[in-house]
Coordinates of C-alpha atoms in Angstrom, one line a residue:
M1 CA 87.2 301.0 212.4
A2 CA 90.8 301.9 212.1
E3 CA 91.9 305.4 213.2
T4 CA 93.2 307.7 210.4
N5 CA 95.5 310.7 210.3
D6 CA 94.3 314.3 210.9
S7 CA 95.7 315.4 207.5
S8 CA 93.6 316.0 204.5
S9 CA 94.7 312.7 203.1
D10 CA 92.5 309.7 203.8
R11 CA 95.4 307.3 204.1
P12 CA 95.3 305.1 207.3
V13 CA 98.0 305.6 209.8
W14 CA 99.7 302.4 209.0
K15 CA 100.4 303.7 205.5
S16 CA 101.9 307.0 206.7
E17 CA 105.5 308.0 207.1
E18 CA 105.4 307.4 210.9
S19 CA 105.2 304.2 212.9
P20 CA 105.4 303.2 216.6
C21 CA 108.8 302.8 218.1
V22 CA 109.5 299.1 218.5
Y23 CA 110.8 299.8 222.0
C24 CA 108.6 302.4 223.7
G25 CA 105.6 302.6 221.3
Q26 CA 105.9 306.4 220.7
M27 CA 105.4 307.6 217.1
V28 CA 108.6 308.1 215.1
E29 CA 109.6 308.7 211.5
R30 CA 110.1 305.4 209.6
S31 CA 113.5 306.6 208.3
S32 CA 114.8 307.4 211.8
D33 CA 118.0 305.7 213.0
R34 CA 117.1 306.3 216.7
C35 CA 114.0 306.9 218.7
P36 CA 113.9 310.5 220.0
H37 CA 111.8 309.5 223.0
C38 CA 113.6 306.5 224.5
R39 CA 116.9 307.2 222.7
T40 CA 117.4 303.6 221.6
S41 CA 119.0 302.8 218.3
F42 CA 117.2 301.0 215.5
S43 CA 120.3 299.3 214.2
L44 CA 120.4 295.6 213.5
A45 CA 122.8 294.9 216.3
V46 CA 120.7 296.7 219.0
R47 CA 117.5 295.1 217.6
Q48 CA 119.0 291.7 217.8
A49 CA 120.5 292.2 221.2
S50 CA 117.2 293.4 222.6
R51 CA 115.4 290.3 221.3
E52 CA 118.1 288.0 222.9
V53 CA 117.5 289.4 226.4
V54 CA 113.7 289.6 226.2
G55 CA 112.0 287.8 229.1
D56 CA 109.1 287.7 231.6
W57 CA 110.4 290.3 234.1
Y58 CA 109.5 294.0 233.8
Y59 CA 110.8 297.1 235.5
L60 CA 109.0 300.5 235.5
D61 CA 111.1 302.9 233.4
P62 CA 109.8 306.5 233.3
R63 CA 111.6 307.0 230.0
N64 CA 110.1 303.8 228.5
P65 CA 107.0 302.8 230.6
S66 CA 105.8 300.3 228.0
G67 CA 109.2 298.6 227.5
R68 CA 109.5 294.9 226.8
G69 CA 110.3 292.4 229.4
V70 CA 113.8 291.2 230.3
T71 CA 115.3 287.9 231.7
F72 CA 116.1 287.4 235.3
E73 CA 119.8 287.4 234.5
T74 CA 119.4 290.8 232.9
L75 CA 117.8 292.1 236.1
I76 CA 120.8 290.9 238.0
K77 CA 123.2 292.7 235.7
M78 CA 121.1 295.9 236.1
I79 CA 121.4 295.5 239.9
E80 CA 125.2 295.2 239.5
K81 CA 125.3 298.4 237.4
G82 CA 123.0 300.3 239.9
R83 CA 120.1 300.7 237.5
I84 CA 117.8 298.5 239.6
K85 CA 117.6 299.5 243.3
A86 CA 115.5 298.5 246.3
D87 CA 112.9 301.2 245.5
S88 CA 112.6 300.2 241.8
V89 CA 109.2 298.9 240.7
V90 CA 109.2 295.5 239.1
R91 CA 107.0 292.5 238.4
G92 CA 107.6 289.0 237.2
P93 CA 106.7 285.3 237.8
T94 CA 107.5 285.3 241.6
T95 CA 105.4 288.4 242.1
H96 CA 102.5 286.8 240.2
H97 CA 103.0 289.7 237.8
D98 CA 101.9 292.2 240.4
W99 CA 103.8 295.5 240.4
M100 CA 105.8 295.9 243.6
Y101 CA 109.1 297.3 245.0
A102 CA 112.2 295.3 244.1
A103 CA 112.9 294.9 247.8
E104 CA 109.6 293.0 248.1
A105 CA 110.0 290.8 245.0
P106 CA 110.7 287.1 246.0
R107 CA 114.0 285.7 244.5
L108 CA 115.1 289.2 243.4
A109 CA 115.3 291.0 246.7
K110 CA 118.1 288.8 248.1
Y111 CA 120.3 290.0 245.2
L112 CA 119.7 293.5 246.7
G113 CA 120.9 292.1 250.0
M114 CA 117.6 291.8 251.8
C115 CA 114.8 289.4 252.6
P116 CA 111.5 290.2 250.6
H117 CA 109.4 289.4 253.7
C118 CA 111.1 290.9 256.8
F119 CA 113.8 293.0 254.9
A120 CA 116.6 291.6 257.0
Q121 CA 120.0 291.1 255.5
A122 CA 120.3 288.2 253.1
K123 CA 122.7 286.7 250.5
P124 CA 121.9 285.6 247.0
E125 CA 122.9 281.9 247.6
E126 CA 120.5 281.6 250.6
T127 CA 117.0 280.0 250.2
F128 CA 115.6 280.7 253.6
C129 CA 115.9 283.9 255.6
T130 CA 118.0 283.6 258.7
S131 CA 115.7 286.1 260.6
C132 CA 112.1 285.2 259.7
Q133 CA 112.9 281.6 258.5
L134 CA 110.7 282.0 255.4
N135 CA 111.5 280.9 251.9
M136 CA 112.9 284.0 250.0
N137 CA 112.0 282.6 246.5
T138 CA 108.2 282.4 246.8
R139 CA 105.2 284.5 247.9
P140 CA 103.5 283.4 250.1
A141 CA 106.4 281.4 251.5
E142 CA 106.7 278.2 253.5
P143 CA 109.0 278.2 256.6
R144 CA 112.2 276.4 256.8
P145 CA 111.6 272.6 257.1
G146 CA 112.0 271.4 260.7
I147 CA 112.1 274.8 262.3
P148 CA 110.0 275.3 265.5
P149 CA 106.9 277.5 264.9
D150 CA 107.9 280.0 267.6
L151 CA 111.0 280.9 265.6
V152 CA 109.1 281.8 262.5
K153 CA 108.4 285.6 262.3
E154 CA 105.6 287.3 260.5
P155 CA 106.4 289.4 257.4
F156 CA 106.7 293.1 257.7
H157 CA 103.5 293.8 255.8
A158 CA 101.3 291.1 257.4
S159 CA 98.0 292.3 255.8
A160 CA 99.4 292.0 252.2
Y161 CA 101.0 288.7 253.1
E162 CA 97.6 287.4 254.4
M163 CA 96.0 288.5 251.1
E164 CA 98.6 286.5 249.2
K165 CA 97.8 283.4 251.3
Q166 CA 94.0 283.8 250.5
L167 CA 94.7 284.1 246.8
A168 CA 97.0 281.1 246.8
G169 CA 94.4 279.0 248.7
A170 CA 91.6 280.0 246.2
A171 CA 93.9 279.0 243.3
E172 CA 94.6 275.6 244.8
G173 CA 90.9 275.0 245.6
A174 CA 90.0 275.7 242.0
A175 CA 92.7 273.4 240.7
E176 CA 91.7 270.5 243.0
A177 CA 88.0 270.5 242.0
P178 CA 87.3 266.9 240.9
A179 CA 85.7 266.2 237.6
A180 CA 82.8 263.8 237.5
V181 CA 83.7 260.6 235.8
A182 CA 81.1 258.2 234.6
A183 CA 81.6 254.6 235.8
P184 CA 82.3 252.3 232.9
T185 CA 79.6 249.9 231.9
P186 CA 80.8 246.3 232.5
P187 CA 80.9 244.2 229.3
P188 CA 78.1 241.7 228.8
R189 CA 79.0 238.2 230.0
P190 CA 79.1 235.5 227.3
A191 CA 76.2 233.1 227.3
A192 CA 76.7 229.9 229.2
P193 CA 77.2 226.8 226.9
A194 CA 74.3 224.4 226.6
L195 CA 74.5 221.3 228.9
R196 CA 75.1 218.0 227.3
P197 CA 72.0 215.6 227.9
E198 CA 72.8 212.8 230.2
P199 CA 72.6 209.3 228.6
T200 CA 69.6 207.1 229.5
P201 CA 70.1 203.7 231.4
S202 CA 69.2 201.8 228.3
A203 CA 71.8 203.5 226.2
T204 CA 74.5 202.8 228.9
A205 CA 73.7 199.1 229.0
A206 CA 73.9 198.8 225.2
A207 CA 77.3 200.5 225.1
A208 CA 78.6 198.1 227.9
A209 CA 77.4 195.0 226.0
A210 CA 79.1 196.1 222.8
A211 CA 82.4 196.7 224.6
F212 CA 82.3 193.3 226.2
A213 CA 81.4 191.7 222.9
D214 CA 84.6 193.1 221.3
T215 CA 86.8 191.3 223.9
T216 CA 86.9 187.9 222.3
T217 CA 90.4 186.8 223.6
T218 CA 90.2 184.1 226.2
I219 CA 92.4 183.8 229.3
A220 CA 94.2 180.8 227.8
D221 CA 95.0 182.7 224.6
R222 CA 96.5 185.5 226.6
K223 CA 98.7 183.2 228.7
S224 CA 100.1 181.5 225.6
R225 CA 101.0 184.8 224.0
L226 CA 102.8 186.0 227.1
V227 CA 104.9 182.8 227.4
A228 CA 105.9 183.0 223.7
S229 CA 106.9 186.7 224.1
A230 CA 109.1 186.0 227.1
A231 CA 110.8 183.2 225.3
R232 CA 111.6 185.5 222.4
R233 CA 113.0 188.2 224.6
G234 CA 115.4 186.0 226.5
R235 CA 117.3 187.0 229.6
P236 CA 118.1 190.7 230.1
K237 CA 121.8 191.9 230.0
L238 CA 123.2 193.1 233.3
W239 CA 125.3 196.0 231.9
L240 CA 122.3 197.5 230.2
V241 CA 120.3 197.3 233.5
L242 CA 123.0 199.1 235.5
I243 CA 123.3 201.9 232.9
L244 CA 119.6 202.5 232.8
T245 CA 119.4 202.4 236.6
W246 CA 122.1 205.0 237.2
A247 CA 120.9 207.2 234.3
T248 CA 117.6 207.4 236.1
L249 CA 118.8 207.8 239.7
I250 CA 121.5 210.4 239.2
P251 CA 119.2 213.2 237.8
V252 CA 116.6 212.4 240.5
A253 CA 119.2 212.7 243.3
L254 CA 120.5 216.0 241.9
V255 CA 117.0 217.5 241.7
C256 CA 116.3 216.4 245.3
Y257 CA 119.7 217.8 246.6
L258 CA 119.3 221.2 244.9
F259 CA 115.6 221.9 245.3
I260 CA 114.4 220.0 248.4
P261 CA 115.8 221.6 251.5
S262 CA 115.2 218.7 253.8
V263 CA 117.1 216.3 251.6
N264 CA 119.9 218.8 251.2
S265 CA 120.3 219.3 255.0
G266 CA 120.1 215.5 255.6
I267 CA 122.9 214.8 253.1
R268 CA 125.1 217.6 254.5
S269 CA 124.5 216.3 258.1
M270 CA 125.4 212.8 257.0
F271 CA 128.9 214.0 255.9
G272 CA 129.3 216.4 258.9
A273 CA 128.8 219.7 257.0
G274 CA 125.8 220.7 259.0
P275 CA 122.4 221.9 257.6
V276 CA 122.2 224.7 255.1
Q277 CA 121.5 228.0 256.7
P278 CA 118.8 230.0 254.8
P279 CA 120.0 233.4 253.6
L280 CA 119.1 236.3 255.9
P281 CA 116.4 238.5 254.4
V282 CA 117.7 241.9 253.3
P283 CA 115.9 244.5 255.4
N284 CA 114.1 247.2 253.4
P285 CA 115.1 250.7 254.1
P286 CA 112.6 252.5 256.3
R287 CA 110.3 254.7 254.4
P288 CA 111.0 258.4 255.2
D289 CA 108.3 260.7 256.5
D290 CA 106.2 262.3 253.7
A291 CA 106.7 265.8 255.1
W292 CA 110.5 265.4 255.0
L293 CA 110.3 263.9 251.5
Q294 CA 108.3 266.8 250.2
A295 CA 110.5 269.4 251.9
Q296 CA 113.6 267.8 250.4
L297 CA 112.1 267.7 246.9
A298 CA 111.0 271.3 247.2
E299 CA 114.5 272.3 248.3
A300 CA 116.0 270.5 245.3
D301 CA 113.6 272.3 243.0
Q302 CA 114.6 275.7 244.5
A303 CA 118.3 274.8 244.2
E304 CA 117.7 273.9 240.5
Q305 CA 115.9 277.2 239.9
A306 CA 118.8 279.0 241.5
K307 CA 121.2 277.0 239.3
D308 CA 122.9 275.5 242.3
Y309 CA 123.0 272.1 240.6
A310 CA 125.6 270.6 242.9
R311 CA 123.3 271.2 245.9
A312 CA 120.3 269.9 244.0
I313 CA 122.2 266.7 243.1
A314 CA 123.3 266.2 246.7
I315 CA 119.7 266.5 248.0
L316 CA 118.3 264.1 245.3
R317 CA 121.0 261.5 246.1
T318 CA 120.0 261.7 249.8
V319 CA 116.4 261.1 248.8
L320 CA 117.4 258.3 246.5
A321 CA 119.4 256.5 249.2
K322 CA 116.5 256.7 251.7
T323 CA 113.6 255.9 249.3
G324 CA 115.2 253.7 246.6
D325 CA 113.3 255.6 243.9
T326 CA 115.4 254.9 240.9
S327 CA 113.5 257.4 238.8
L328 CA 115.5 260.1 240.5
Q329 CA 118.7 258.9 238.9
M330 CA 117.6 260.2 235.5
R331 CA 117.0 263.6 237.0
I332 CA 120.4 263.5 238.7
E333 CA 122.1 262.7 235.4
A334 CA 120.2 265.6 233.6
L335 CA 121.3 268.0 236.4
R336 CA 124.9 266.8 236.0
R337 CA 124.8 267.7 232.3
R338 CA 123.0 271.0 232.8
P339 CA 126.0 273.2 233.5
D340 CA 127.8 272.1 230.3
E341 CA 124.7 272.6 228.2
E342 CA 124.0 276.1 229.6
R343 CA 127.7 277.0 229.2
K344 CA 127.7 276.0 225.6
A345 CA 124.4 277.8 224.8
R346 CA 125.7 280.9 226.6
L347 CA 129.1 280.8 224.7
D348 CA 127.2 280.4 221.4
G349 CA 125.1 283.4 222.1
L350 CA 128.0 285.6 223.2
G351 CA 130.1 284.4 220.2
K352 CA 127.4 285.5 217.7
R353 CA 127.2 289.0 219.3
L354 CA 131.0 289.4 219.2
I355 CA 131.1 288.3 215.5
M356 CA 128.4 290.9 214.7
A357 CA 130.4 293.6 216.6
R358 CA 133.5 292.8 214.5
Q359 CA 131.3 293.0 211.3
F360 CA 130.1 296.5 212.3
V361 CA 133.7 297.6 212.8
T362 CA 134.7 296.5 209.3
E363 CA 131.7 298.6 208.1
H364 CA 132.9 301.6 210.2
Q365 CA 129.7 301.5 212.3
Y366 CA 131.5 301.9 215.5
E367 CA 128.6 303.1 217.7
D368 CA 126.6 299.9 216.9
A369 CA 129.7 297.7 217.7
L370 CA 130.3 299.5 221.0
A371 CA 126.6 299.2 221.9
I372 CA 126.8 295.4 221.6
L373 CA 129.9 295.4 223.9
R374 CA 128.2 297.7 226.4
S375 CA 125.2 295.4 226.6
M376 CA 127.4 292.7 228.1
G377 CA 127.3 292.7 231.9
A378 CA 130.0 291.9 234.4
D379 CA 129.0 288.2 234.4
D380 CA 129.3 287.9 230.6
R381 CA 132.7 289.7 230.6
S382 CA 134.1 287.4 233.4
F383 CA 132.8 284.4 231.6
L384 CA 134.5 285.4 228.3
A385 CA 137.7 286.2 230.1
S386 CA 138.0 282.7 231.6
P387 CA 141.3 280.9 230.6
D388 CA 139.6 278.4 228.2
I389 CA 138.0 281.3 226.3
G390 CA 140.3 284.2 226.7
V391 CA 138.3 287.1 225.3
D392 CA 138.9 290.5 227.0
V393 CA 135.8 292.6 226.3
E394 CA 137.4 295.7 227.9
K395 CA 140.4 295.4 225.6
M396 CA 138.2 294.9 222.6
E397 CA 136.1 297.9 223.6
E398 CA 139.3 300.0 223.8
E399 CA 140.4 298.7 220.4
F400 CA 137.1 299.7 218.8
R401 CA 137.3 303.2 220.3
T402 CA 140.9 303.6 219.0
A403 CA 139.7 302.5 215.5
Q404 CA 136.8 304.9 215.7
A405 CA 139.1 307.8 216.6
R406 CA 141.5 306.9 213.8
Y407 CA 138.6 306.7 211.4
V408 CA 137.2 310.1 212.5
K409 CA 140.6 311.7 212.1
R410 CA 140.9 310.2 208.6
Q411 CA 137.5 311.6 207.7
K412 CA 138.5 315.0 208.8
Q413 CA 141.7 314.8 206.8
E414 CA 139.7 313.8 203.8
E415 CA 137.5 316.9 204.1
Q416 CA 140.5 319.2 204.6
L417 CA 142.3 317.7 201.6
A418 CA 139.3 318.0 199.4
A419 CA 139.0 321.7 200.4
L420 CA 142.7 322.5 199.6
L421 CA 142.6 320.6 196.3
A422 CA 139.5 322.6 195.3
Q423 CA 141.4 325.8 196.3
A424 CA 144.5 324.9 194.3
A425 CA 142.4 324.0 191.3
D426 CA 140.6 327.4 191.4
L427 CA 144.0 329.2 191.6
R428 CA 145.4 327.2 188.8
E429 CA 142.3 327.9 186.7
G430 CA 142.8 331.7 187.5
K431 CA 146.3 331.5 186.2
K432 CA 147.7 332.1 189.7
L433 CA 150.3 329.4 189.2
A434 CA 152.7 330.4 192.0
E435 CA 149.9 330.4 194.6
A436 CA 148.6 327.1 193.3
L437 CA 152.1 325.7 193.5
S438 CA 152.3 326.8 197.1
V439 CA 149.0 325.1 198.0
Y440 CA 150.0 321.9 196.3
T441 CA 153.3 322.0 198.2
Q442 CA 151.5 322.5 201.5
I443 CA 149.2 319.5 200.7
G444 CA 152.2 317.3 200.0
N445 CA 153.9 318.3 203.3
S446 CA 150.7 318.1 205.5
F447 CA 148.9 314.9 204.5
P448 CA 149.8 311.2 204.3
E449 CA 151.1 310.1 200.9
D450 CA 148.5 307.3 200.5
L451 CA 145.7 309.7 201.2
V452 CA 147.0 312.3 198.6
A453 CA 147.7 309.5 196.1
K454 CA 144.0 308.6 196.1
H455 CA 143.1 312.1 194.6
I456 CA 146.1 313.4 192.7
D457 CA 149.6 312.6 191.4
M458 CA 151.3 315.3 193.5
T459 CA 154.8 314.9 192.0
A460 CA 153.6 315.2 188.4
T461 CA 151.4 318.2 189.3
I462 CA 154.2 320.1 191.0
Q463 CA 156.6 319.4 188.1
E464 CA 154.1 320.6 185.6
L465 CA 153.5 323.9 187.5
Q466 CA 157.2 324.5 187.9
T467 CA 157.7 324.0 184.1
Q468 CA 154.9 326.5 183.4
L469 CA 156.3 329.0 185.8
A470 CA 159.8 328.6 184.2
A471 CA 158.3 329.2 180.8
L472 CA 156.6 332.4 181.9
A473 CA 159.8 333.8 183.6
P474 CA 161.5 336.7 181.7

């Protein structure tokens, strides 16, 4: 059953004037512009920016312990700003979503300058630690391919590392359990056709007699017909015989020459060209070792995850040259297009945020506009400042602050002007025309003309007061 408020009303909490903060979950007024607990704004820009950077990495924030996840790129920006340090508590995909220090988190620790296994110095572009020789992107980790076992060092926390190995082995065993598959039942064979009955000797004799009876032509009759036929045909023509002979022999000779190697070699030997040498077989490339192949593919995957696409393409091309696996060509082409695709997506996202910041400035919501610019890290600012884009975020931020200061000053002038106009109106209503004229003159000399013109026609008012004072003069 749903929990209700402690007030006398029976309304459920979800119908009350309070609701959980969308960022930290603490109760806040529904009309609030900012959470009093985590100090985060509820404006459209901040809400949209927080959704754009949501991801599957979490960092333990005492101010907001139930905060939403962030992307790995956001963590890198927080490291650059000093918000994530080696002793910060994080969790994510490479930690199997176990909480641990950032110095122990695979793939993240090297951006803090250390190996997550032995805590030696490391660089973000490195995959394997130069000290312990283990993969710094995974936990548990495989050693560098081809490294001698005596050069591989144990991690600093060996017991925790051994527990990770046991957990990984249990997960692999569960995944490899074979499912029982029933053998398919062979289809039934078709029935053999019935054998034809063999004829009896009497039937065979009767058929032979009938066939002999049909042959009624005598030998003499056959000779006479042959002689008559030859006489009718006459002597064959020589040119026709030659044409038919060559038309038959030439195709036969070509077929023998092209498709029978012995005939081809004999003819070439007859004319002194020598026999035809058969083409040498093209040797197949030696198949590489499976361990080497798996190591190369794993290294290509790690380079792709680290967005080092040039290195991943070089590794895959080496594997393609040694294995002849043409399916790798499609992956190489996809990796070649990946930087442009990611750059376009990144530019679209940043462009939308800049447009929204400009819109907030036109609506005089300067804090929201500055919050959008402050959410852009050093990587985004350098990306936008590239020559082909040419957007200077620092200059834009300074422009917004200048506009904000000008707007605040204008608002103060509006308040002061309104107070002086009210004072002058009271003096004029109290028939203190000289004092009212003095206040109006002060207003005309102290405030911009365009601001004063929005409220009063100062020239006409002063002339009217001067006329009234002249009429009252003795």
